[in-house]
């Protein structure tokens, strides 16, 4: 299975009350002044990389390859890590479930590149 996911926090983290954040002028840990969520995403990507499963991260998604249970366990851990950065979490998942295949994280791209080269 290949599973691509994107996870991001929103809202105020539970440990920061709205009153204390507004009194201090603090920026929420969920997003920096430029609305970036890179710290939260970094926490999620670290969990994915530490899992040992084949993975790839680009500017929009992280893709993981493995069996159903192991992949979803990693997504759950990553989502929980992001949850510490806000009061809500948005999670987008797209999966390619193809029993009997492995190595597709790179093999699909190799087949695509080959098709482009053959067409050129």
PDB file of C-alpha atoms in Angstrom:
ATOM      1  CA  UNK A   1       0.000   0.000   0.000  1.00  0.00           C
ATOM      2  CA  UNK A   2       1.085   3.520  -0.775  1.00  0.00           C
ATOM      3  CA  UNK A   3      -0.495   6.159   1.408  1.00  0.00           C
ATOM      4  CA  UNK A   4      -0.046   9.888   0.858  1.00  0.00           C
ATOM      5  CA  UNK A   5      -1.120  12.180   3.645  1.00  0.00           C
ATOM      6  CA  UNK A   6      -1.086  15.800   4.643  1.00  0.00           C
ATOM      7  CA  UNK A   7      -1.646  16.841   8.235  1.00  0.00           C
ATOM      8  CA  UNK A   8      -1.827  20.337   9.694  1.00  0.00           C
ATOM      9  CA  UNK A   9      -2.930  21.948  12.960  1.00  0.00           C
ATOM     10  CA  UNK A  10      -5.313  24.822  13.414  1.00  0.00           C
ATOM     11  CA  UNK A  11      -6.587  26.737  16.391  1.00  0.00           C
ATOM     12  CA  UNK A  12      -4.901  27.533  19.663  1.00  0.00           C
ATOM     13  CA  UNK A  13      -2.951  24.755  21.405  1.00  0.00           C
ATOM     14  CA  UNK A  14      -4.698  23.577  24.561  1.00  0.00           C
ATOM     15  CA  UNK A  15      -1.801  24.698  26.767  1.00  0.00           C
ATOM     16  CA  UNK A  16      -2.204  28.328  25.622  1.00  0.00           C
ATOM     17  CA  UNK A  17      -5.417  30.037  26.644  1.00  0.00           C
ATOM     18  CA  UNK A  18      -6.782  32.684  24.304  1.00  0.00           C
ATOM     19  CA  UNK A  19      -6.448  35.252  27.092  1.00  0.00           C
ATOM     20  CA  UNK A  20      -2.790  34.545  27.876  1.00  0.00           C
ATOM     21  CA  UNK A  21      -1.852  34.521  24.195  1.00  0.00           C
ATOM     22  CA  UNK A  22      -3.579  37.836  23.514  1.00  0.00           C
ATOM     23  CA  UNK A  23      -2.144  39.435  26.670  1.00  0.00           C
ATOM     24  CA  UNK A  24       1.402  38.497  25.761  1.00  0.00           C
ATOM     25  CA  UNK A  25       1.076  39.050  22.020  1.00  0.00           C
ATOM     26  CA  UNK A  26       2.363  35.497  21.524  1.00  0.00           C
ATOM     27  CA  UNK A  27       2.052  33.731  18.208  1.00  0.00           C
ATOM     28  CA  UNK A  28       0.327  30.367  18.437  1.00  0.00           C
ATOM     29  CA  UNK A  29       2.525  27.312  18.142  1.00  0.00           C
ATOM     30  CA  UNK A  30       0.113  26.100  15.456  1.00  0.00           C
ATOM     31  CA  UNK A  31       1.252  28.739  13.002  1.00  0.00           C
ATOM     32  CA  UNK A  32       4.001  31.303  12.894  1.00  0.00           C
ATOM     33  CA  UNK A  33       3.415  34.932  11.989  1.00  0.00           C
ATOM     34  CA  UNK A  34       3.554  33.988   8.290  1.00  0.00           C
ATOM     35  CA  UNK A  35       0.920  31.243   8.808  1.00  0.00           C
ATOM     36  CA  UNK A  36       3.515  28.496   8.403  1.00  0.00           C
ATOM     37  CA  UNK A  37       2.955  25.179  10.151  1.00  0.00           C
ATOM     38  CA  UNK A  38       6.446  23.834   9.493  1.00  0.00           C
ATOM     39  CA  UNK A  39       7.192  22.939  13.123  1.00  0.00           C
ATOM     40  CA  UNK A  40       4.062  20.802  13.353  1.00  0.00           C
ATOM     41  CA  UNK A  41       4.740  19.191   9.983  1.00  0.00           C
ATOM     42  CA  UNK A  42       8.354  18.544  11.015  1.00  0.00           C
ATOM     43  CA  UNK A  43       7.100  16.641  14.066  1.00  0.00           C
ATOM     44  CA  UNK A  44       4.917  14.475  11.808  1.00  0.00           C
ATOM     45  CA  UNK A  45       7.648  13.850   9.232  1.00  0.00           C
ATOM     46  CA  UNK A  46      10.121  12.864  11.964  1.00  0.00           C
ATOM     47  CA  UNK A  47       7.702  10.158  13.112  1.00  0.00           C
ATOM     48  CA  UNK A  48       7.367   8.902   9.538  1.00  0.00           C
ATOM     49  CA  UNK A  49      11.136   8.807   9.025  1.00  0.00           C
ATOM     50  CA  UNK A  50      11.731   7.143  12.389  1.00  0.00           C
ATOM     51  CA  UNK A  51       9.201   4.426  11.465  1.00  0.00           C
ATOM     52  CA  UNK A  52      11.657   2.794   9.076  1.00  0.00           C
ATOM     53  CA  UNK A  53       8.995   2.494   6.364  1.00  0.00           C
ATOM     54  CA  UNK A  54       9.891   3.673   2.859  1.00  0.00           C
ATOM     55  CA  UNK A  55       8.710   7.267   2.545  1.00  0.00           C
ATOM     56  CA  UNK A  56       8.959  10.444   0.503  1.00  0.00           C
ATOM     57  CA  UNK A  57       8.061  13.990   1.506  1.00  0.00           C
ATOM     58  CA  UNK A  58       7.380  16.816  -0.922  1.00  0.00           C
ATOM     59  CA  UNK A  59       5.935  20.280  -0.416  1.00  0.00           C
ATOM     60  CA  UNK A  60       2.349  19.023  -0.140  1.00  0.00           C
ATOM     61  CA  UNK A  61       2.287  15.387   1.046  1.00  0.00           C
ATOM     62  CA  UNK A  62       4.259  12.646   2.720  1.00  0.00           C
ATOM     63  CA  UNK A  63       3.910   9.212   1.119  1.00  0.00           C
ATOM     64  CA  UNK A  64       4.558   6.009   3.068  1.00  0.00           C
ATOM     65  CA  UNK A  65       4.738   2.439   1.795  1.00  0.00           C
ATOM     66  CA  UNK A  66       3.883  -0.620   3.844  1.00  0.00           C
ATOM     67  CA  UNK A  67       1.125  -2.879   5.055  1.00  0.00           C
ATOM     68  CA  UNK A  68      -2.239  -1.423   6.082  1.00  0.00           C
ATOM     69  CA  UNK A  69      -1.805  -1.685   9.861  1.00  0.00           C
ATOM     70  CA  UNK A  70       1.761  -0.408   9.984  1.00  0.00           C
ATOM     71  CA  UNK A  71       1.062   2.534   7.670  1.00  0.00           C
ATOM     72  CA  UNK A  72      -2.054   3.634   9.545  1.00  0.00           C
ATOM     73  CA  UNK A  73      -0.247   3.298  12.893  1.00  0.00           C
ATOM     74  CA  UNK A  74       2.364   5.781  11.658  1.00  0.00           C
ATOM     75  CA  UNK A  75      -0.304   8.170  10.358  1.00  0.00           C
ATOM     76  CA  UNK A  76      -2.042   8.005  13.739  1.00  0.00           C
ATOM     77  CA  UNK A  77       1.190   8.813  15.600  1.00  0.00           C
ATOM     78  CA  UNK A  78       1.977  11.673  13.209  1.00  0.00           C
ATOM     79  CA  UNK A  79      -1.530  13.088  13.588  1.00  0.00           C
ATOM     80  CA  UNK A  80      -1.291  12.944  17.369  1.00  0.00           C
ATOM     81  CA  UNK A  81       2.067  14.758  17.245  1.00  0.00           C
ATOM     82  CA  UNK A  82       0.559  17.543  15.135  1.00  0.00           C
ATOM     83  CA  UNK A  83      -2.379  17.767  17.544  1.00  0.00           C
ATOM     84  CA  UNK A  84      -0.063  19.236  20.185  1.00  0.00           C
ATOM     85  CA  UNK A  85       0.307  22.330  17.954  1.00  0.00           C
ATOM     86  CA  UNK A  86      -3.371  23.271  17.823  1.00  0.00           C
ATOM     87  CA  UNK A  87      -6.869  22.531  19.051  1.00  0.00           C
ATOM     88  CA  UNK A  88      -7.814  20.830  15.753  1.00  0.00           C
ATOM     89  CA  UNK A  89      -6.072  18.748  13.129  1.00  0.00           C
ATOM     90  CA  UNK A  90      -6.823  18.518   9.421  1.00  0.00           C
ATOM     91  CA  UNK A  91      -5.841  15.199   7.834  1.00  0.00           C
ATOM     92  CA  UNK A  92      -6.017  14.385   4.110  1.00  0.00           C
ATOM     93  CA  UNK A  93      -5.324  10.800   2.982  1.00  0.00           C
ATOM     94  CA  UNK A  94      -5.034   9.195  -0.438  1.00  0.00           C
ATOM     95  CA  UNK A  95      -4.159   5.500  -0.725  1.00  0.00           C
ATOM     96  CA  UNK A  96      -3.158   3.115  -3.503  1.00  0.00           C
ATOM     97  CA  UNK A  97      -4.026  -0.363  -2.259  1.00  0.00           C
ATOM     98  CA  UNK A  98      -2.494  -2.931  -4.582  1.00  0.00           C
ATOM     99  CA  UNK A  99      -2.009  -6.334  -2.912  1.00  0.00           C
ATOM    100  CA  UNK A 100       1.095  -8.247  -3.917  1.00  0.00           C
ATOM    101  CA  UNK A 101       3.151  -5.208  -4.886  1.00  0.00           C
ATOM    102  CA  UNK A 102       5.982  -3.568  -2.978  1.00  0.00           C
ATOM    103  CA  UNK A 103       8.644  -1.069  -3.939  1.00  0.00           C
ATOM    104  CA  UNK A 104       6.002   1.035  -5.669  1.00  0.00           C
ATOM    105  CA  UNK A 105       7.135   4.254  -4.000  1.00  0.00           C
ATOM    106  CA  UNK A 106       9.911   4.419  -6.584  1.00  0.00           C
ATOM    107  CA  UNK A 107       8.733   1.894  -9.197  1.00  0.00           C
ATOM    108  CA  UNK A 108       5.668   3.948 -10.169  1.00  0.00           C
ATOM    109  CA  UNK A 109       7.843   6.990 -10.823  1.00  0.00           C
ATOM    110  CA  UNK A 110      10.360   4.903 -12.793  1.00  0.00           C
ATOM    111  CA  UNK A 111       7.547   3.581 -15.028  1.00  0.00           C
ATOM    112  CA  UNK A 112       6.282   7.116 -15.552  1.00  0.00           C
ATOM    113  CA  UNK A 113       9.728   8.439 -16.490  1.00  0.00           C
ATOM    114  CA  UNK A 114      10.206   5.528 -18.891  1.00  0.00           C
ATOM    115  CA  UNK A 115       6.855   6.239 -20.561  1.00  0.00           C
ATOM    116  CA  UNK A 116       7.784   9.920 -20.955  1.00  0.00           C
ATOM    117  CA  UNK A 117      11.156   9.012 -22.463  1.00  0.00           C
ATOM    118  CA  UNK A 118       9.550   6.522 -24.870  1.00  0.00           C
ATOM    119  CA  UNK A 119       6.980   9.118 -25.967  1.00  0.00           C
ATOM    120  CA  UNK A 120       9.616  11.791 -26.527  1.00  0.00           C
TER     121      UNK A 120
END
